[in-house]
């Protein structure tokens, strides 16, 4: 951070950096000094105007396009897809894992001359209950184990990753066994993370309608649990009703929480929204308190779902860690 600030102050007209711009530059500085072989950068919002887009990526992946951050990116999939496609580069690999890619994304990739890989056209996957396979541009993998990450969308994500590794193979050689090991060992906290113990606790940062629908699908695929308790906190600028709707028939008891940021919707506002759907909810000042209340009520065979925001999930994770020590 000090090196970034020193570099900023050396400019004749030092710009004002946002939090995301400052941290992105600090991360880039760390990577540059560590002489890493490969770097994976996640876009914070959109793509075209995001801080990480200062990098000309060798490979850019758009996993899905849904209605989120609409005040900044537009209120249609076509508009949002154009913003996301802004991370594509001329003659560089561009992958879209969304099975229904908007025309704006395809047109932009073609206009700039990106090497576009589309799910269902340039690569695809098939699977049964035991294993799955991947095919794309003359390459094939069969008998793959399912990703260690749970969730209904993980084969779409894993397939896009394999497409990227195949496309980059000359510069970043990864063996078939490496791919199998990666699928078996991958971890991503807070993304349909099922914690050990009873009652079952599921952590998921789902905070838009598409992610909530995927979460609901993943929950329905789990083993039977008599009751499901939800600890829910969300940002006020999100489509909160759209996030709630896919899970209304899954959750039996709602525990709404305030979050430690001015952007958050209040627990009382969340409860009011649930009442509009004929659902009752309790309100709490922080995620830890909401989680403890759900834990006190839940039986060993029940399930507690924590979702709605990174703040909600991280708050419960921090509370659990404190309780463990």
mmCIF file of C-alpha atoms in Angstrom:
data_model
loop_
_atom_site.group_PDB
_atom_site.id
_atom_site.type_symbol
_atom_site.label_atom_id
_atom_site.label_comp_id
_atom_site.label_asym_id
_atom_site.label_seq_id
_atom_site.Cartn_x
_atom_site.Cartn_y
_atom_site.Cartn_z
ATOM 1 C CA UNK A 1 0.000 0.000 0.000
ATOM 2 C CA UNK A 2 2.882 2.343 0.766
ATOM 3 C CA UNK A 3 4.445 1.705 -2.647
ATOM 4 C CA UNK A 4 1.136 2.401 -4.384
ATOM 5 C CA UNK A 5 0.720 5.656 -2.466
ATOM 6 C CA UNK A 6 4.314 6.696 -3.213
ATOM 7 C CA UNK A 7 3.774 6.037 -6.925
ATOM 8 C CA UNK A 8 0.495 7.980 -6.866
ATOM 9 C CA UNK A 9 2.099 10.992 -5.208
ATOM 10 C CA UNK A 10 4.935 11.078 -7.760
ATOM 11 C CA UNK A 11 2.463 11.920 -10.531
ATOM 12 C CA UNK A 12 2.128 15.555 -11.567
ATOM 13 C CA UNK A 13 -1.636 15.372 -10.998
ATOM 14 C CA UNK A 14 -2.191 12.558 -8.467
ATOM 15 C CA UNK A 15 -5.563 10.873 -9.071
ATOM 16 C CA UNK A 16 -7.982 9.985 -6.311
ATOM 17 C CA UNK A 17 -8.153 6.190 -6.111
ATOM 18 C CA UNK A 18 -11.205 4.237 -5.033
ATOM 19 C CA UNK A 19 -10.834 1.477 -2.454
ATOM 20 C CA UNK A 20 -11.012 -1.143 -5.206
ATOM 21 C CA UNK A 21 -8.477 0.645 -7.412
ATOM 22 C CA UNK A 22 -6.059 1.017 -4.506
ATOM 23 C CA UNK A 23 -6.308 -2.623 -3.418
ATOM 24 C CA UNK A 24 -6.066 -3.854 -7.017
ATOM 25 C CA UNK A 25 -2.812 -1.949 -7.518
ATOM 26 C CA UNK A 26 -1.467 -3.263 -4.207
ATOM 27 C CA UNK A 27 -2.256 -6.824 -5.292
ATOM 28 C CA UNK A 28 -0.581 -6.241 -8.670
ATOM 29 C CA UNK A 29 2.511 -4.982 -6.866
ATOM 30 C CA UNK A 30 2.639 -8.147 -4.750
ATOM 31 C CA UNK A 31 2.276 -10.364 -7.828
ATOM 32 C CA UNK A 32 4.976 -8.460 -9.717
ATOM 33 C CA UNK A 33 7.465 -8.842 -6.875
ATOM 34 C CA UNK A 34 6.632 -12.527 -6.350
ATOM 35 C CA UNK A 35 7.409 -13.461 -9.984
ATOM 36 C CA UNK A 36 4.362 -15.726 -10.207
ATOM 37 C CA UNK A 37 3.778 -18.019 -13.191
ATOM 38 C CA UNK A 38 0.041 -17.430 -13.465
ATOM 39 C CA UNK A 39 -2.445 -15.027 -11.908
ATOM 40 C CA UNK A 40 -6.212 -15.412 -11.639
ATOM 41 C CA UNK A 41 -8.038 -12.106 -11.184
ATOM 42 C CA UNK A 42 -11.746 -11.865 -10.365
ATOM 43 C CA UNK A 43 -13.702 -8.893 -11.657
ATOM 44 C CA UNK A 44 -15.459 -7.008 -8.892
ATOM 45 C CA UNK A 45 -18.354 -5.637 -10.944
ATOM 46 C CA UNK A 46 -19.111 -5.805 -14.655
ATOM 47 C CA UNK A 47 -15.801 -5.838 -16.456
ATOM 48 C CA UNK A 48 -15.274 -3.013 -18.943
ATOM 49 C CA UNK A 49 -14.731 -0.363 -16.255
ATOM 50 C CA UNK A 50 -13.568 -2.632 -13.424
ATOM 51 C CA UNK A 51 -10.186 -2.000 -11.819
ATOM 52 C CA UNK A 52 -8.722 -5.390 -12.820
ATOM 53 C CA UNK A 53 -9.384 -4.604 -16.486
ATOM 54 C CA UNK A 54 -6.155 -2.592 -16.582
ATOM 55 C CA UNK A 55 -4.609 -6.020 -17.270
ATOM 56 C CA UNK A 56 -4.660 -7.405 -20.812
ATOM 57 C CA UNK A 57 -5.565 -10.963 -19.887
ATOM 58 C CA UNK A 58 -4.318 -13.939 -21.891
ATOM 59 C CA UNK A 59 -7.670 -15.554 -21.171
ATOM 60 C CA UNK A 60 -10.939 -14.005 -19.990
ATOM 61 C CA UNK A 61 -13.905 -16.024 -18.704
ATOM 62 C CA UNK A 62 -17.482 -14.833 -18.310
ATOM 63 C CA UNK A 63 -19.214 -17.457 -16.186
ATOM 64 C CA UNK A 64 -22.802 -16.218 -16.279
ATOM 65 C CA UNK A 65 -24.857 -13.146 -17.067
ATOM 66 C CA UNK A 66 -27.708 -12.152 -14.799
ATOM 67 C CA UNK A 67 -29.389 -9.002 -13.525
ATOM 68 C CA UNK A 68 -27.077 -7.593 -10.850
ATOM 69 C CA UNK A 69 -25.511 -4.169 -10.178
ATOM 70 C CA UNK A 70 -28.145 -2.785 -12.568
ATOM 71 C CA UNK A 71 -27.663 0.821 -11.450
ATOM 72 C CA UNK A 72 -24.146 0.653 -12.907
ATOM 73 C CA UNK A 73 -24.290 -2.019 -15.633
ATOM 74 C CA UNK A 74 -27.759 -1.633 -17.155
ATOM 75 C CA UNK A 75 -31.073 -3.356 -16.584
ATOM 76 C CA UNK A 76 -30.993 -5.995 -19.333
ATOM 77 C CA UNK A 77 -28.849 -9.083 -19.916
ATOM 78 C CA UNK A 78 -27.717 -7.578 -23.228
ATOM 79 C CA UNK A 79 -26.428 -4.410 -21.543
ATOM 80 C CA UNK A 80 -24.748 -6.310 -18.714
ATOM 81 C CA UNK A 81 -23.188 -8.805 -21.134
ATOM 82 C CA UNK A 82 -21.591 -5.955 -23.081
ATOM 83 C CA UNK A 83 -20.010 -4.654 -19.874
ATOM 84 C CA UNK A 84 -18.724 -8.125 -18.989
ATOM 85 C CA UNK A 85 -17.345 -8.634 -22.503
ATOM 86 C CA UNK A 86 -15.150 -5.599 -21.903
ATOM 87 C CA UNK A 87 -12.532 -7.930 -20.390
ATOM 88 C CA UNK A 88 -12.058 -9.666 -23.773
ATOM 89 C CA UNK A 89 -8.995 -8.757 -25.844
ATOM 90 C CA UNK A 90 -8.071 -8.937 -29.520
ATOM 91 C CA UNK A 91 -6.658 -12.377 -30.474
ATOM 92 C CA UNK A 92 -6.830 -13.485 -26.833
ATOM 93 C CA UNK A 93 -8.933 -16.353 -25.511
ATOM 94 C CA UNK A 94 -12.474 -15.387 -24.489
ATOM 95 C CA UNK A 95 -14.730 -17.982 -22.867
ATOM 96 C CA UNK A 96 -18.432 -17.688 -22.073
ATOM 97 C CA UNK A 97 -19.871 -20.408 -19.832
ATOM 98 C CA UNK A 98 -23.429 -19.079 -19.947
ATOM 99 C CA UNK A 99 -25.527 -21.540 -22.017
ATOM 100 C CA UNK A 100 -27.548 -18.579 -23.350
ATOM 101 C CA UNK A 101 -24.930 -15.940 -24.240
ATOM 102 C CA UNK A 102 -26.439 -12.550 -25.117
ATOM 103 C CA UNK A 103 -25.868 -11.314 -28.651
ATOM 104 C CA UNK A 104 -24.034 -8.238 -27.376
ATOM 105 C CA UNK A 105 -21.274 -10.409 -25.903
ATOM 106 C CA UNK A 106 -20.854 -12.453 -29.074
ATOM 107 C CA UNK A 107 -20.873 -9.366 -31.293
ATOM 108 C CA UNK A 108 -18.269 -7.575 -29.171
ATOM 109 C CA UNK A 109 -15.964 -10.609 -29.187
ATOM 110 C CA UNK A 110 -16.274 -10.871 -32.968
ATOM 111 C CA UNK A 111 -15.780 -7.126 -33.471
ATOM 112 C CA UNK A 112 -12.482 -7.032 -31.592
ATOM 113 C CA UNK A 113 -11.299 -10.378 -32.986
ATOM 114 C CA UNK A 114 -11.197 -12.353 -29.733
ATOM 115 C CA UNK A 115 -10.854 -16.151 -29.821
ATOM 116 C CA UNK A 116 -14.353 -16.846 -28.479
ATOM 117 C CA UNK A 117 -15.228 -20.215 -26.926
ATOM 118 C CA UNK A 118 -18.953 -20.700 -26.354
ATOM 119 C CA UNK A 119 -20.491 -23.334 -24.106
ATOM 120 C CA UNK A 120 -22.491 -25.756 -26.262
ATOM 121 C CA UNK A 121 -20.689 -24.735 -29.458
ATOM 122 C CA UNK A 122 -16.928 -24.835 -28.906
ATOM 123 C CA UNK A 123 -17.036 -27.105 -25.877
ATOM 124 C CA UNK A 124 -19.605 -29.103 -23.929
ATOM 125 C CA UNK A 125 -20.009 -31.654 -21.163
ATOM 126 C CA UNK A 126 -22.109 -34.719 -20.415
ATOM 127 C CA UNK A 127 -22.524 -36.631 -17.185
ATOM 128 C CA UNK A 128 -24.278 -39.348 -15.255
ATOM 129 C CA UNK A 129 -24.542 -40.050 -11.536
ATOM 130 C CA UNK A 130 -20.960 -41.313 -11.201
ATOM 131 C CA UNK A 131 -18.817 -39.308 -13.612
ATOM 132 C CA UNK A 132 -18.776 -36.749 -16.370
ATOM 133 C CA UNK A 133 -16.901 -35.940 -19.558
ATOM 134 C CA UNK A 134 -15.735 -32.855 -21.457
ATOM 135 C CA UNK A 135 -15.334 -32.299 -25.209
ATOM 136 C CA UNK A 136 -14.019 -29.279 -27.055
ATOM 137 C CA UNK A 137 -12.036 -28.321 -30.169
ATOM 138 C CA UNK A 138 -10.597 -31.766 -30.790
ATOM 139 C CA UNK A 139 -9.909 -32.584 -27.128
ATOM 140 C CA UNK A 140 -11.820 -34.988 -24.927
ATOM 141 C CA UNK A 141 -11.783 -35.992 -21.253
ATOM 142 C CA UNK A 142 -13.867 -38.906 -20.018
ATOM 143 C CA UNK A 143 -14.439 -40.503 -16.632
ATOM 144 C CA UNK A 144 -13.916 -37.251 -14.726
ATOM 145 C CA UNK A 145 -14.842 -37.135 -11.059
ATOM 146 C CA UNK A 146 -17.356 -34.489 -10.074
ATOM 147 C CA UNK A 147 -15.879 -31.277 -8.627
ATOM 148 C CA UNK A 148 -15.393 -31.233 -4.867
ATOM 149 C CA UNK A 149 -17.374 -27.985 -4.850
ATOM 150 C CA UNK A 150 -21.070 -28.575 -4.362
ATOM 151 C CA UNK A 151 -23.724 -26.733 -6.308
ATOM 152 C CA UNK A 152 -25.864 -27.096 -9.397
ATOM 153 C CA UNK A 153 -23.654 -24.789 -11.498
ATOM 154 C CA UNK A 154 -20.282 -26.399 -10.826
ATOM 155 C CA UNK A 155 -20.075 -28.418 -14.061
ATOM 156 C CA UNK A 156 -20.640 -25.232 -16.057
ATOM 157 C CA UNK A 157 -17.818 -23.578 -14.130
ATOM 158 C CA UNK A 158 -15.483 -26.590 -14.309
ATOM 159 C CA UNK A 159 -16.107 -26.946 -18.048
ATOM 160 C CA UNK A 160 -15.134 -23.324 -18.631
ATOM 161 C CA UNK A 161 -11.945 -23.836 -16.623
ATOM 162 C CA UNK A 162 -11.012 -26.904 -18.677
ATOM 163 C CA UNK A 163 -11.650 -24.901 -21.858
ATOM 164 C CA UNK A 164 -9.280 -22.218 -20.566
ATOM 165 C CA UNK A 165 -6.580 -24.762 -19.703
ATOM 166 C CA UNK A 166 -6.849 -26.397 -23.124
ATOM 167 C CA UNK A 167 -6.711 -23.035 -24.888
ATOM 168 C CA UNK A 168 -3.673 -21.968 -22.829
ATOM 169 C CA UNK A 169 -1.884 -25.310 -22.961
ATOM 170 C CA UNK A 170 1.083 -24.119 -25.041
ATOM 171 C CA UNK A 171 1.858 -21.376 -22.492
ATOM 172 C CA UNK A 172 0.551 -23.043 -19.343
ATOM 173 C CA UNK A 173 0.899 -26.818 -19.713
ATOM 174 C CA UNK A 174 -1.431 -28.691 -17.367
ATOM 175 C CA UNK A 175 -1.752 -32.467 -17.558
ATOM 176 C CA UNK A 176 -4.972 -34.479 -17.546
ATOM 177 C CA UNK A 177 -4.028 -35.791 -14.103
ATOM 178 C CA UNK A 178 -3.541 -32.230 -12.862
ATOM 179 C CA UNK A 179 -7.084 -31.456 -14.000
ATOM 180 C CA UNK A 180 -8.452 -34.513 -12.207
ATOM 181 C CA UNK A 181 -6.568 -33.562 -9.041
ATOM 182 C CA UNK A 182 -7.825 -30.004 -9.254
ATOM 183 C CA UNK A 183 -11.437 -31.123 -9.521
ATOM 184 C CA UNK A 184 -11.009 -33.389 -6.506
ATOM 185 C CA UNK A 185 -9.199 -30.897 -4.276
ATOM 186 C CA UNK A 186 -10.779 -27.532 -5.135
ATOM 187 C CA UNK A 187 -12.115 -25.446 -2.246
ATOM 188 C CA UNK A 188 -14.008 -22.145 -2.251
ATOM 189 C CA UNK A 189 -15.300 -20.988 1.138
ATOM 190 C CA UNK A 190 -18.736 -19.431 1.143
ATOM 191 C CA UNK A 191 -19.883 -20.951 -2.148
ATOM 192 C CA UNK A 192 -22.390 -23.635 -1.215
ATOM 193 C CA UNK A 193 -20.021 -24.621 1.575
ATOM 194 C CA UNK A 194 -21.507 -27.395 3.712
ATOM 195 C CA UNK A 195 -19.929 -27.435 7.161
ATOM 196 C CA UNK A 196 -19.336 -30.678 9.063
ATOM 197 C CA UNK A 197 -21.487 -31.465 12.081
ATOM 198 C CA UNK A 198 -25.156 -31.304 13.037
ATOM 199 C CA UNK A 199 -27.356 -29.531 12.312
ATOM 200 C CA UNK A 200 -26.196 -29.158 8.716
ATOM 201 C CA UNK A 201 -24.948 -25.623 8.019
ATOM 202 C CA UNK A 202 -24.758 -24.301 4.453
ATOM 203 C CA UNK A 203 -22.881 -21.066 3.678
ATOM 204 C CA UNK A 204 -23.515 -19.346 0.354
ATOM 205 C CA UNK A 205 -22.849 -15.735 -0.647
ATOM 206 C CA UNK A 206 -25.700 -15.795 -3.215
ATOM 207 C CA UNK A 207 -26.887 -12.193 -3.560
ATOM 208 C CA UNK A 208 -28.691 -11.956 -6.904
ATOM 209 C CA UNK A 209 -31.701 -13.824 -8.351
ATOM 210 C CA UNK A 210 -29.615 -16.101 -10.579
ATOM 211 C CA UNK A 211 -27.362 -17.184 -7.712
ATOM 212 C CA UNK A 212 -30.368 -17.617 -5.414
ATOM 213 C CA UNK A 213 -32.104 -19.845 -7.971
ATOM 214 C CA UNK A 214 -28.948 -21.949 -8.255
ATOM 215 C CA UNK A 215 -28.745 -22.117 -4.465
ATOM 216 C CA UNK A 216 -32.367 -23.271 -4.254
ATOM 217 C CA UNK A 217 -31.676 -25.980 -6.833
ATOM 218 C CA UNK A 218 -28.628 -27.149 -4.878
ATOM 219 C CA UNK A 219 -30.576 -27.167 -1.600
ATOM 220 C CA UNK A 220 -33.340 -29.264 -3.156
ATOM 221 C CA UNK A 221 -30.744 -31.800 -4.316
ATOM 222 C CA UNK A 222 -29.510 -32.364 -0.752
ATOM 223 C CA UNK A 223 -30.692 -35.146 1.529
ATOM 224 C CA UNK A 224 -33.957 -34.642 3.413
ATOM 225 C CA UNK A 225 -33.973 -32.251 6.377
ATOM 226 C CA UNK A 226 -37.181 -31.770 8.407
ATOM 227 C CA UNK A 227 -36.767 -27.991 8.744
ATOM 228 C CA UNK A 228 -34.624 -25.323 7.121
ATOM 229 C CA UNK A 229 -33.651 -22.141 8.995
ATOM 230 C CA UNK A 230 -32.302 -19.178 7.021
ATOM 231 C CA UNK A 231 -29.946 -16.494 8.308
ATOM 232 C CA UNK A 232 -30.394 -13.724 5.753
ATOM 233 C CA UNK A 233 -28.762 -10.324 5.309
ATOM 234 C CA UNK A 234 -28.455 -8.347 2.079
ATOM 235 C CA UNK A 235 -27.399 -5.071 0.501
ATOM 236 C CA UNK A 236 -30.184 -2.530 -0.007
ATOM 237 C CA UNK A 237 -29.245 -1.996 -3.667
ATOM 238 C CA UNK A 238 -29.825 -5.650 -4.575
ATOM 239 C CA UNK A 239 -32.984 -7.190 -6.029
ATOM 240 C CA UNK A 240 -33.949 -8.489 -2.597
ATOM 241 C CA UNK A 241 -37.351 -9.840 -3.618
ATOM 242 C CA UNK A 242 -35.706 -11.628 -6.542
ATOM 243 C CA UNK A 243 -33.220 -13.226 -4.145
ATOM 244 C CA UNK A 244 -35.934 -14.297 -1.705
ATOM 245 C CA UNK A 245 -38.446 -15.769 -4.145
ATOM 246 C CA UNK A 246 -36.514 -18.921 -5.191
ATOM 247 C CA UNK A 247 -36.120 -19.938 -1.534
ATOM 248 C CA UNK A 248 -39.557 -19.118 -0.122
ATOM 249 C CA UNK A 249 -40.783 -22.701 -0.441
ATOM 250 C CA UNK A 250 -37.522 -24.152 0.887
ATOM 251 C CA UNK A 251 -37.030 -22.144 4.087
ATOM 252 C CA UNK A 252 -39.308 -22.754 7.080
ATOM 253 C CA UNK A 253 -37.942 -20.140 9.510
ATOM 254 C CA UNK A 254 -36.314 -16.795 8.671
ATOM 255 C CA UNK A 255 -33.725 -14.944 10.789
ATOM 256 C CA UNK A 256 -32.969 -11.529 9.279
ATOM 257 C CA UNK A 257 -29.866 -9.611 10.278
ATOM 258 C CA UNK A 258 -28.401 -6.139 10.082
ATOM 259 C CA UNK A 259 -24.961 -5.984 8.462
ATOM 260 C CA UNK A 260 -21.965 -3.761 9.348
ATOM 261 C CA UNK A 261 -22.084 -1.511 6.275
ATOM 262 C CA UNK A 262 -24.190 1.528 5.278
ATOM 263 C CA UNK A 263 -25.110 -0.273 2.029
ATOM 264 C CA UNK A 264 -27.015 -2.984 3.867
ATOM 265 C CA UNK A 265 -30.776 -3.266 4.097
ATOM 266 C CA UNK A 266 -31.967 -3.285 7.696
ATOM 267 C CA UNK A 267 -33.142 -6.519 9.256
ATOM 268 C CA UNK A 268 -36.549 -4.930 9.828
ATOM 269 C CA UNK A 269 -36.835 -4.048 6.126
ATOM 270 C CA UNK A 270 -35.954 -7.620 5.154
ATOM 271 C CA UNK A 271 -38.566 -8.934 7.575
ATOM 272 C CA UNK A 272 -41.132 -6.546 6.080
ATOM 273 C CA UNK A 273 -40.404 -7.905 2.613
ATOM 274 C CA UNK A 274 -40.852 -11.453 3.870
ATOM 275 C CA UNK A 275 -44.172 -10.539 5.475
ATOM 276 C CA UNK A 276 -45.330 -9.381 2.043
ATOM 277 C CA UNK A 277 -44.759 -12.992 0.973
ATOM 278 C CA UNK A 278 -46.712 -14.231 4.023
ATOM 279 C CA UNK A 279 -43.516 -15.320 5.772
ATOM 280 C CA UNK A 280 -42.685 -14.390 9.354
ATOM 281 C CA UNK A 281 -39.131 -13.446 10.344
ATOM 282 C CA UNK A 282 -37.157 -12.570 13.453
ATOM 283 C CA UNK A 283 -34.724 -9.636 13.345
ATOM 284 C CA UNK A 284 -31.201 -9.403 14.777
ATOM 285 C CA UNK A 285 -28.460 -6.810 15.017
ATOM 286 C CA UNK A 286 -25.672 -8.997 13.623
ATOM 287 C CA UNK A 287 -25.197 -12.301 11.752
ATOM 288 C CA UNK A 288 -23.708 -14.059 14.783
ATOM 289 C CA UNK A 289 -26.781 -13.381 16.911
ATOM 290 C CA UNK A 290 -29.107 -14.514 14.120
ATOM 291 C CA UNK A 291 -27.074 -17.679 13.613
ATOM 292 C CA UNK A 292 -27.036 -18.511 17.324
ATOM 293 C CA UNK A 293 -30.817 -18.089 17.511
ATOM 294 C CA UNK A 294 -31.267 -20.435 14.549
ATOM 295 C CA UNK A 295 -28.835 -22.901 16.119
ATOM 296 C CA UNK A 296 -30.767 -22.854 19.394
ATOM 297 C CA UNK A 297 -34.016 -23.666 17.575
ATOM 298 C CA UNK A 298 -32.773 -26.214 15.029
ATOM 299 C CA UNK A 299 -32.769 -29.929 15.705
ATOM 300 C CA UNK A 300 -29.826 -32.193 14.861
ATOM 301 C CA UNK A 301 -31.467 -33.329 11.641
ATOM 302 C CA UNK A 302 -32.341 -29.827 10.478
ATOM 303 C CA UNK A 303 -30.484 -27.421 8.211
ATOM 304 C CA UNK A 304 -29.306 -23.824 8.652
ATOM 305 C CA UNK A 305 -28.778 -21.801 5.487
ATOM 306 C CA UNK A 306 -26.675 -18.625 5.684
ATOM 307 C CA UNK A 307 -26.910 -16.459 2.562
ATOM 308 C CA UNK A 308 -27.562 -13.072 0.954
ATOM 309 C CA UNK A 309 -24.188 -11.335 1.156
ATOM 310 C CA UNK A 310 -20.474 -11.790 1.744
ATOM 311 C CA UNK A 311 -21.037 -9.842 4.967
ATOM 312 C CA UNK A 312 -23.663 -12.332 6.150
ATOM 313 C CA UNK A 313 -21.477 -15.353 5.510
ATOM 314 C CA UNK A 314 -18.277 -13.798 6.853
ATOM 315 C CA UNK A 315 -20.132 -12.634 9.964
ATOM 316 C CA UNK A 316 -21.302 -16.162 10.738
ATOM 317 C CA UNK A 317 -17.874 -17.631 9.952
ATOM 318 C CA UNK A 318 -16.225 -15.143 12.330
ATOM 319 C CA UNK A 319 -18.798 -15.920 15.026
ATOM 320 C CA UNK A 320 -18.222 -19.665 14.684
ATOM 321 C CA UNK A 321 -14.451 -19.187 14.869
ATOM 322 C CA UNK A 322 -14.774 -17.091 18.024
ATOM 323 C CA UNK A 323 -17.037 -19.684 19.621
ATOM 324 C CA UNK A 324 -14.552 -22.434 18.774
ATOM 325 C CA UNK A 325 -11.796 -20.579 20.636
#
